[in-house]
Coordinates of N, CA and C and ligand atoms in Angstrom, one line a residue:
M1 N -52.5 -56.9 90.3 CA -53.5 -56.7 89.2 C -53.2 -57.6 88.0
K2 N -54.1 -58.4 87.6 CA -53.9 -59.3 86.4 C -54.1 -58.5 85.1
A3 N -53.2 -58.8 84.2 CA -53.3 -58.2 82.9 C -54.6 -58.7 82.2
N4 N -55.3 -57.7 81.5 CA -56.5 -58.1 80.8 C -56.2 -57.9 79.3
K5 N -56.1 -59.0 78.6 CA -55.7 -59.0 77.2 C -56.7 -58.2 76.3
H6 N -58.0 -58.4 76.6 CA -59.0 -57.7 75.8 C -58.8 -56.2 75.9
K7 N -58.7 -55.7 77.1 CA -58.5 -54.2 77.3 C -57.2 -53.7 76.7
T8 N -56.2 -54.5 76.8 CA -54.9 -54.1 76.3 C -54.9 -54.0 74.8
L9 N -55.6 -55.0 74.1 CA -55.7 -55.0 72.7 C -56.5 -53.8 72.2
L10 N -57.6 -53.5 73.0 CA -58.4 -52.4 72.6 C -57.7 -51.1 72.8
L11 N -56.9 -51.0 73.8 CA -56.0 -49.8 74.0 C -55.0 -49.6 72.8
A12 N -54.5 -50.8 72.4 CA -53.5 -50.8 71.3 C -54.2 -50.3 70.0
K13 N -55.5 -50.5 69.9 CA -56.2 -50.1 68.7 C -56.4 -48.6 68.7
K14 N -56.7 -48.1 69.9 CA -56.9 -46.6 70.1 C -55.7 -45.8 70.2
T15 N -54.6 -46.4 70.8 CA -53.4 -45.6 71.1 C -52.3 -46.1 70.2
R16 N -51.9 -45.3 69.2 CA -50.9 -45.7 68.3 C -49.7 -44.7 68.3
P17 N -48.5 -45.1 68.6 CA -48.2 -46.5 69.0 C -48.4 -46.7 70.5
L18 N -48.7 -47.9 70.9 CA -48.9 -48.2 72.3 C -47.6 -48.4 73.0
H19 N -47.4 -47.7 74.2 CA -46.1 -47.8 74.9 C -46.5 -48.3 76.3
A20 N -45.5 -49.0 76.9 CA -45.7 -49.5 78.3 C -46.2 -48.5 79.2
R21 N -45.9 -47.2 79.1 CA -46.3 -46.2 80.0 C -47.9 -46.0 79.9
H22 N -48.4 -46.3 78.7 CA -49.9 -46.2 78.6 C -50.6 -47.2 79.4
L23 N -50.0 -48.4 79.5 CA -50.6 -49.5 80.4 C -50.5 -49.0 81.8
G24 N -49.4 -48.4 82.2 CA -49.3 -47.9 83.5 C -50.4 -46.8 83.8
L25 N -50.6 -46.0 82.9 CA -51.5 -44.9 83.0 C -53.0 -45.4 83.1
H26 N -53.3 -46.3 82.2 CA -54.7 -46.8 82.1 C -55.0 -47.9 83.1
F27 N -54.1 -48.8 83.3 CA -54.4 -50.0 84.1 C -53.6 -50.1 85.4
D28 N -52.7 -49.1 85.7 CA -51.9 -49.2 86.9 C -50.9 -50.3 86.9
Y29 N -50.5 -50.8 85.8 CA -49.4 -51.8 85.8 C -48.1 -51.2 86.2
P30 N -47.3 -51.9 87.0 CA -45.9 -51.4 87.2 C -45.2 -51.5 85.9
S31 N -44.2 -50.6 85.7 CA -43.6 -50.5 84.3 C -43.0 -51.8 83.9
G32 N -42.3 -52.6 84.8 CA -41.7 -53.8 84.4 C -42.8 -54.8 83.9
T33 N -43.9 -54.9 84.6 CA -45.0 -55.8 84.2 C -45.5 -55.4 82.8
A34 N -45.7 -54.1 82.7 CA -46.3 -53.6 81.4 C -45.4 -53.9 80.2
R35 N -44.0 -53.7 80.4 CA -43.1 -54.0 79.3 C -43.1 -55.5 79.0
S36 N -43.1 -56.4 80.0 CA -43.0 -57.8 79.7 C -44.4 -58.3 79.1
Y37 N -45.5 -57.6 79.6 CA -46.8 -58.0 79.0 C -46.8 -57.7 77.5
L38 N -46.4 -56.5 77.2 CA -46.4 -56.1 75.7 C -45.5 -57.0 74.9
S39 N -44.3 -57.4 75.4 CA -43.5 -58.3 74.6 C -44.1 -59.7 74.5
R40 N -44.9 -60.1 75.6 CA -45.5 -61.4 75.5 C -46.6 -61.3 74.4
L41 N -47.4 -60.3 74.3 CA -48.4 -60.1 73.3 C -47.7 -60.1 71.9
G42 N -46.5 -59.5 71.9 CA -45.7 -59.5 70.6 C -45.4 -60.9 70.2
R43 N -44.9 -61.7 71.1 CA -44.6 -63.1 70.8 C -45.8 -63.9 70.4
Q44 N -47.0 -63.5 70.9 CA -48.2 -64.2 70.4 C -48.7 -63.7 69.1
G45 N -48.0 -62.7 68.5 CA -48.3 -62.2 67.2 C -49.5 -61.3 67.2
L46 N -49.9 -60.8 68.4 CA -51.0 -59.9 68.4 C -50.6 -58.4 68.3
L47 N -49.4 -58.2 68.7 CA -48.8 -56.8 68.6 C -47.5 -56.9 67.8
E48 N -47.1 -55.8 67.2 CA -45.8 -55.8 66.6 C -45.1 -54.5 67.0
R49 N -43.8 -54.6 67.0 CA -43.0 -53.4 67.3 C -43.1 -52.4 66.2
T50 N -43.4 -51.1 66.6 CA -43.3 -50.1 65.6 C -42.5 -49.0 66.2
R51 N -42.3 -47.9 65.5 CA -41.5 -46.8 66.1 C -42.2 -46.3 67.4
G52 N -41.4 -46.3 68.4 CA -41.9 -45.7 69.7 C -42.9 -46.6 70.4
G53 N -43.1 -47.9 70.1 CA -44.0 -48.7 70.9 C -44.4 -49.9 70.1
Y54 N -45.7 -50.2 70.3 CA -46.3 -51.4 69.6 C -47.6 -51.0 68.9
G55 N -47.9 -51.8 67.8 CA -49.1 -51.6 67.1 C -49.8 -52.9 67.0
L56 N -51.1 -52.9 66.8 CA -51.9 -54.1 66.6 C -51.7 -54.7 65.3
T57 N -51.5 -56.0 65.3 CA -51.3 -56.7 64.0 C -52.6 -57.1 63.4
K58 N -52.7 -57.7 62.2 CA -53.9 -58.2 61.6 C -54.5 -59.3 62.6
K59 N -53.6 -60.1 63.1 CA -54.1 -61.2 64.0 C -54.7 -60.5 65.3
G60 N -54.0 -59.4 65.7 CA -54.6 -58.7 66.9 C -55.9 -58.1 66.7
H61 N -56.1 -57.5 65.5 CA -57.4 -57.0 65.1 C -58.5 -58.1 65.1
D62 N -58.1 -59.3 64.5 CA -59.0 -60.4 64.4 C -59.4 -60.9 65.8
R63 N -58.4 -60.9 66.7 CA -58.7 -61.4 68.0 C -59.6 -60.5 68.8
L64 N -59.4 -59.2 68.6 CA -60.2 -58.2 69.2 C -61.7 -58.3 68.7
R65 N -61.8 -58.5 67.4 CA -63.2 -58.6 66.8 C -63.8 -59.9 67.4
Y66 N -63.1 -60.9 67.6 CA -63.6 -62.2 68.2 C -64.1 -61.9 69.6
F67 N -63.2 -61.2 70.4 CA -63.6 -60.9 71.7 C -64.9 -60.0 71.8
D68 N -65.0 -59.1 70.8 CA -66.2 -58.2 70.8 C -67.5 -59.0 70.5
I69 N -67.3 -60.0 69.7 CA -68.5 -60.8 69.3 C -68.8 -61.9 70.4
F70 N -67.8 -62.6 70.8 CA -68.1 -63.8 71.7 C -67.7 -63.5 73.2
G71 N -67.0 -62.4 73.4 CA -66.5 -62.2 74.8 C -65.1 -62.9 74.9
C72 N -64.3 -62.4 75.9 CA -63.0 -62.9 76.0 C -62.8 -64.0 77.0
A73 N -63.9 -64.3 77.7 CA -63.9 -65.5 78.6 C -63.1 -65.2 79.8
R74 N -62.6 -64.0 80.0 CA -61.9 -63.7 81.2 C -62.9 -63.3 82.3
P75 N -62.9 -64.1 83.5 CA -63.8 -63.7 84.5 C -63.6 -62.3 84.9
G76 N -64.7 -61.6 85.0 CA -64.6 -60.2 85.5 C -64.3 -59.2 84.5
C77 N -64.1 -59.5 83.2 CA -63.8 -58.5 82.2 C -65.1 -57.6 82.0
S78 N -64.9 -56.3 82.3 CA -66.1 -55.5 82.4 C -66.7 -55.2 80.9
L79 N -65.8 -55.5 79.9 CA -66.3 -55.3 78.6 C -67.2 -56.5 78.1
C80 N -67.1 -57.6 78.8 CA -67.7 -58.8 78.3 C -68.8 -59.4 79.2
K81 N -69.3 -58.5 80.2 CA -70.4 -59.0 81.1 C -71.6 -59.4 80.3
G82 N -72.0 -60.6 80.6 CA -73.3 -61.1 79.9 C -73.1 -61.6 78.5
K83 N -71.9 -61.7 78.0 CA -71.7 -62.1 76.6 C -71.7 -63.6 76.4
S84 N -71.4 -64.3 77.5 CA -71.2 -65.7 77.2 C -72.5 -66.4 76.8
G85 N -72.5 -67.2 75.8 CA -73.7 -67.9 75.3 C -74.4 -67.0 74.3
Y86 N -73.8 -65.8 74.0 CA -74.5 -64.9 73.1 C -73.5 -64.5 72.0
L87 N -74.1 -64.0 70.9 CA -73.4 -63.3 69.9 C -73.7 -61.8 70.1
T88 N -72.7 -61.0 70.1 CA -72.9 -59.5 70.2 C -72.4 -58.8 69.0
W89 N -73.2 -57.9 68.4 CA -72.8 -57.1 67.3 C -72.1 -55.9 67.7
P90 N -70.8 -55.8 67.5 CA -70.1 -54.6 67.9 C -70.7 -53.3 67.2
E91 N -71.2 -53.5 66.0 CA -71.7 -52.3 65.3 C -72.9 -51.6 65.9
C92 N -73.8 -52.4 66.5 CA -75.1 -51.8 67.1 C -75.4 -52.3 68.5
G93 N -74.6 -53.2 69.0 CA -74.8 -53.7 70.4 C -75.9 -54.7 70.6
S94 N -76.5 -55.2 69.5 CA -77.5 -56.2 69.6 C -76.9 -57.5 70.1
R95 N -77.7 -58.3 70.8 CA -77.3 -59.6 71.2 C -78.3 -60.7 70.8
M96 N -77.8 -61.8 70.5 CA -78.6 -62.9 70.1 C -78.0 -64.2 70.7
S97 N -78.9 -65.1 71.3 CA -78.3 -66.3 71.9 C -77.8 -67.2 70.8
K98 N -76.8 -67.9 71.1 CA -76.2 -68.8 70.1 C -77.2 -69.8 69.6
Q99 N -78.1 -70.3 70.5 CA -79.1 -71.2 70.1 C -80.1 -70.6 69.1
K100 N -80.4 -69.4 69.3 CA -81.4 -68.7 68.5 C -80.9 -68.3 67.1
A101 N -79.6 -68.1 67.1 CA -79.0 -67.6 65.8 C -79.1 -68.6 64.7
R102 N -79.3 -68.2 63.5 CA -79.4 -69.1 62.4 C -78.4 -68.6 61.3
N103 N -77.8 -69.6 60.7 CA -76.9 -69.4 59.5 C -77.8 -69.3 58.3
S104 N -77.9 -68.1 57.7 CA -78.8 -67.9 56.6 C -78.1 -68.2 55.3
K105 N -78.9 -68.8 54.4 CA -78.4 -69.1 53.1 C -78.2 -67.8 52.2
E106 N -77.3 -67.9 51.3 CA -77.2 -66.7 50.4 C -78.5 -66.5 49.6
R107 N -79.0 -65.3 49.5 CA -80.2 -65.0 48.8 C -80.1 -63.7 48.1
D108 N -80.7 -63.8 46.9 CA -80.7 -62.6 46.0 C -82.0 -61.9 46.1
F109 N -82.0 -60.7 46.8 CA -83.2 -59.9 46.8 C -83.1 -59.0 45.6
F110 N -84.1 -58.2 45.4 CA -84.2 -57.4 44.2 C -82.9 -56.6 44.0
L111 N -82.5 -55.8 45.0 CA -81.3 -55.0 44.8 C -80.1 -55.4 45.6
V112 N -80.3 -56.2 46.6 CA -79.2 -56.6 47.4 C -79.0 -58.1 47.5
V113 N -77.8 -58.5 47.6 CA -77.5 -59.9 47.9 C -77.2 -60.1 49.4
R114 N -78.0 -61.0 50.0 CA -77.6 -61.3 51.4 C -76.7 -62.5 51.4
H115 N -75.5 -62.3 52.0 CA -74.5 -63.4 51.9 C -74.9 -64.4 53.0
E116 N -74.3 -65.6 52.7 CA -74.5 -66.7 53.7 C -73.8 -66.3 55.0
G117 N -74.5 -66.6 56.1 CA -73.9 -66.3 57.4 C -74.9 -65.9 58.4
V118 N -74.4 -65.3 59.5 CA -75.3 -64.8 60.6 C -75.3 -63.3 60.5
S119 N -76.5 -62.7 60.3 CA -76.6 -61.3 60.3 C -77.6 -60.7 61.3
C120 N -77.4 -59.5 61.6 CA -78.2 -58.8 62.7 C -79.7 -58.6 62.2
E121 N -80.6 -58.9 63.0 CA -82.0 -58.7 62.6 C -82.4 -57.2 62.5
Q122 N -81.6 -56.3 63.2 CA -81.9 -54.9 63.2 C -81.1 -54.2 62.1
C123 N -79.8 -54.3 62.1 CA -79.0 -53.5 61.2 C -78.4 -54.3 60.0
S124 N -78.7 -55.6 60.0 CA -78.3 -56.6 59.0 C -76.8 -56.7 58.7
T125 N -76.0 -56.3 59.7 CA -74.6 -56.5 59.5 C -74.3 -58.0 59.7
L126 N -73.5 -58.5 58.7 CA -73.1 -59.8 58.8 C -72.0 -60.0 59.8
I127 N -72.2 -60.8 60.8 CA -71.2 -60.9 61.9 C -70.3 -62.1 61.7
L128 N -70.8 -63.2 61.1 CA -70.0 -64.4 60.8 C -70.4 -64.9 59.4
D129 N -69.4 -65.3 58.7 CA -69.7 -65.9 57.4 C -70.2 -67.3 57.6
G130 N -70.6 -68.0 56.6 CA -71.2 -69.3 56.7 C -70.2 -70.3 57.3
D131 N -68.9 -70.2 56.9 CA -67.9 -71.2 57.5 C -67.7 -71.0 59.0
Q132 N -67.6 -69.7 59.4 CA -67.4 -69.4 60.8 C -68.6 -69.9 61.6
A133 N -69.8 -69.7 61.0 CA -71.0 -70.1 61.8 C -71.1 -71.6 61.9
R134 N -70.7 -72.3 60.9 CA -70.6 -73.8 61.0 C -69.6 -74.2 62.0
Q135 N -68.5 -73.6 62.0 CA -67.4 -73.9 62.9 C -67.9 -73.9 64.4
I136 N -68.7 -72.9 64.7 CA -69.2 -72.8 66.1 C -70.5 -73.5 66.3
G137 N -71.0 -74.2 65.3 CA -72.2 -75.0 65.5 C -73.5 -74.3 65.4
I138 N -73.6 -73.2 64.6 CA -74.8 -72.5 64.5 C -75.7 -73.2 63.4
A139 N -76.9 -73.5 63.7 CA -77.8 -74.3 62.8 C -78.1 -73.5 61.5
M140 N -78.2 -74.2 60.4 CA -78.7 -73.6 59.2 C -80.2 -73.2 59.3
E141 N -80.6 -72.1 58.6 CA -82.0 -71.8 58.7 C -82.8 -72.8 57.9
E142 N -84.0 -72.9 58.2 CA -84.9 -73.9 57.6 C -85.2 -73.5 56.1
Ligands
ZN201 ZN1 -63.4 -59.0 77.6
ZN202 ZN1 -77.3 -54.8 64.4

Protein backbone atom coordinates (compact mmCIF):
# COMPACT_ATOMS: atom_id res chain seq x y z
CA MET A 1 0.00 0.00 0.00
CA LYS A 2 1.43 3.37 -1.05
CA ALA A 3 1.35 6.23 1.39
CA ASN A 4 -1.10 8.98 0.50
CA LYS A 5 0.23 12.38 1.56
CA HIS A 6 -3.12 14.12 1.20
CA LYS A 7 -4.94 11.68 3.48
CA THR A 8 -2.10 11.62 5.99
CA LEU A 9 -2.04 15.43 6.28
CA LEU A 10 -5.81 15.48 6.64
CA LEU A 11 -5.58 12.90 9.40
CA ALA A 12 -2.91 15.01 11.09
CA LYS A 13 -5.32 17.94 11.05
CA LYS A 14 -8.09 15.91 12.68
CA THR A 15 -6.02 13.77 15.03
CA ARG A 16 -3.80 15.67 17.43
CA PRO A 17 -1.23 14.50 18.11
CA LEU A 18 -0.91 12.10 15.21
CA HIS A 19 0.89 8.90 16.07
CA ALA A 20 2.19 6.11 13.82
CA ARG A 21 -0.48 3.78 15.20
CA HIS A 22 -3.20 6.05 13.78
CA LEU A 23 -1.78 5.46 10.31
CA GLY A 24 -1.91 1.76 11.03
CA LEU A 25 -5.51 2.06 12.15
CA HIS A 26 -6.79 4.19 9.28
CA PHE A 27 -4.62 3.13 6.36
CA ASP A 28 -3.30 -0.31 7.32
CA TYR A 29 0.33 0.78 7.16
CA PRO A 30 2.73 -1.58 8.92
CA SER A 31 4.13 0.24 11.97
CA GLY A 32 7.66 0.57 10.54
CA THR A 33 6.31 2.15 7.35
CA ALA A 34 4.06 4.47 9.32
CA ARG A 35 6.92 5.67 11.54
CA SER A 36 9.29 6.31 8.67
CA TYR A 37 6.57 8.04 6.65
CA LEU A 38 5.81 10.40 9.53
CA SER A 39 9.46 11.29 9.96
CA ARG A 40 9.74 11.87 6.20
CA LEU A 41 6.85 14.34 6.33
CA GLY A 42 8.64 15.89 9.29
CA ARG A 43 11.80 16.38 7.22
CA GLN A 44 9.68 18.01 4.51
CA GLY A 45 8.50 20.50 7.11
CA LEU A 46 4.84 19.45 6.83
CA LEU A 47 4.67 17.87 10.29
CA GLU A 48 6.48 18.66 13.51
CA ARG A 49 7.14 16.56 16.55
CA THR A 50 4.90 17.35 19.48
CA ARG A 51 4.24 15.56 22.75
CA GLY A 52 3.15 12.04 21.91
CA GLY A 53 3.33 12.29 18.15
CA TYR A 54 3.21 14.79 15.32
CA GLY A 55 1.28 17.95 14.54
CA LEU A 56 0.60 19.76 11.30
CA THR A 57 2.89 22.77 10.71
CA LYS A 58 1.88 26.04 9.03
CA LYS A 59 3.44 24.66 5.85
CA GLY A 60 1.42 21.47 6.31
CA HIS A 61 -1.82 23.47 6.63
CA ASP A 62 -0.95 25.44 3.50
CA ARG A 63 -0.20 22.25 1.58
CA LEU A 64 -3.48 20.69 2.66
CA ARG A 65 -5.37 23.81 1.56
CA TYR A 66 -3.57 23.64 -1.79
CA PHE A 67 -4.58 19.98 -2.20
CA ASP A 68 -8.19 20.81 -1.31
CA ILE A 69 -8.31 23.48 -3.99
CA PHE A 70 -6.24 21.97 -6.80
CA GLY A 71 -6.12 18.28 -5.94
CA CYS A 72 -2.98 16.45 -4.89
CA ALA A 73 -2.27 14.96 -8.34
CA ARG A 74 -1.84 11.49 -6.86
CA PRO A 75 -3.52 9.01 -9.21
CA GLY A 76 -6.39 7.31 -7.45
CA CYS A 77 -6.67 9.71 -4.50
CA SER A 78 -10.33 9.37 -3.60
CA LEU A 79 -10.43 12.90 -2.17
CA CYS A 80 -9.33 14.42 -5.47
CA LYS A 81 -11.43 12.64 -8.09
CA GLY A 82 -12.32 15.03 -10.89
CA LYS A 83 -10.37 17.94 -9.43
CA SER A 84 -7.72 18.21 -12.12
CA GLY A 85 -8.23 21.26 -14.32
CA TYR A 86 -10.65 22.69 -11.76
CA LEU A 87 -10.60 24.94 -8.75
CA THR A 88 -12.57 23.49 -5.84
CA TRP A 89 -13.89 25.57 -2.95
CA PRO A 90 -13.35 23.59 0.26
CA GLU A 91 -15.94 25.84 1.98
CA CYS A 92 -18.92 24.92 -0.21
CA GLY A 93 -17.71 22.25 -2.65
CA SER A 94 -18.25 24.41 -5.77
CA ARG A 95 -15.99 23.78 -8.72
CA MET A 96 -14.96 26.01 -11.56
CA SER A 97 -12.72 25.15 -14.48
CA LYS A 98 -9.41 27.01 -14.50
CA GLN A 99 -10.22 28.42 -17.94
CA LYS A 100 -13.52 29.84 -16.75
CA ALA A 101 -12.15 31.32 -13.53
CA ARG A 102 -11.39 35.05 -13.56
CA ASN A 103 -9.15 37.12 -11.39
CA SER A 104 -11.44 39.95 -10.23
CA LYS A 105 -10.17 43.41 -9.53
CA GLU A 106 -10.67 44.89 -6.11
CA ARG A 107 -13.96 46.70 -5.99
CA ASP A 108 -15.67 48.79 -3.39
CA PHE A 109 -19.37 48.02 -3.11
CA PHE A 110 -21.63 50.00 -0.84
CA LEU A 111 -20.89 48.06 2.34
CA VAL A 112 -18.31 45.47 1.38
CA VAL A 113 -14.98 45.51 -0.33
CA ARG A 114 -14.40 42.66 -2.71
CA HIS A 115 -10.69 41.88 -2.73
CA GLU A 116 -8.67 41.12 -5.80
CA GLY A 117 -8.56 37.44 -6.62
CA VAL A 118 -10.79 34.51 -7.48
CA SER A 119 -13.96 34.14 -5.45
CA CYS A 120 -16.87 31.72 -5.50
CA GLU A 121 -19.94 32.71 -7.50
CA GLN A 122 -22.18 31.16 -4.85
CA CYS A 123 -20.67 31.87 -1.44
CA SER A 124 -18.17 34.55 -2.54
CA THR A 125 -15.32 33.01 -0.52
CA LEU A 126 -12.01 34.23 -1.87
CA ILE A 127 -10.05 31.12 -2.81
CA LEU A 128 -6.92 32.72 -4.30
CA ASP A 129 -5.60 36.21 -3.92
CA GLY A 130 -4.57 38.20 -6.97
CA ASP A 131 -0.92 37.08 -6.87
CA GLN A 132 -1.77 33.42 -6.49
CA ALA A 133 -4.22 33.68 -9.40
CA ARG A 134 -1.58 35.30 -11.60
CA GLN A 135 0.97 32.65 -10.66
CA ILE A 136 -1.23 29.87 -12.01
CA GLY A 137 -2.18 31.87 -15.07
CA ILE A 138 -5.79 32.82 -14.37
CA ALA A 139 -6.93 35.64 -16.65
CA MET A 140 -7.93 39.05 -15.31
CA GLU A 141 -11.62 39.89 -15.62
CA GLU A 142 -12.52 42.24 -18.44
ZN1 LIG B 1 -5.78 14.03 -2.92
ZN1 LIG C 1 -18.70 28.78 -2.59
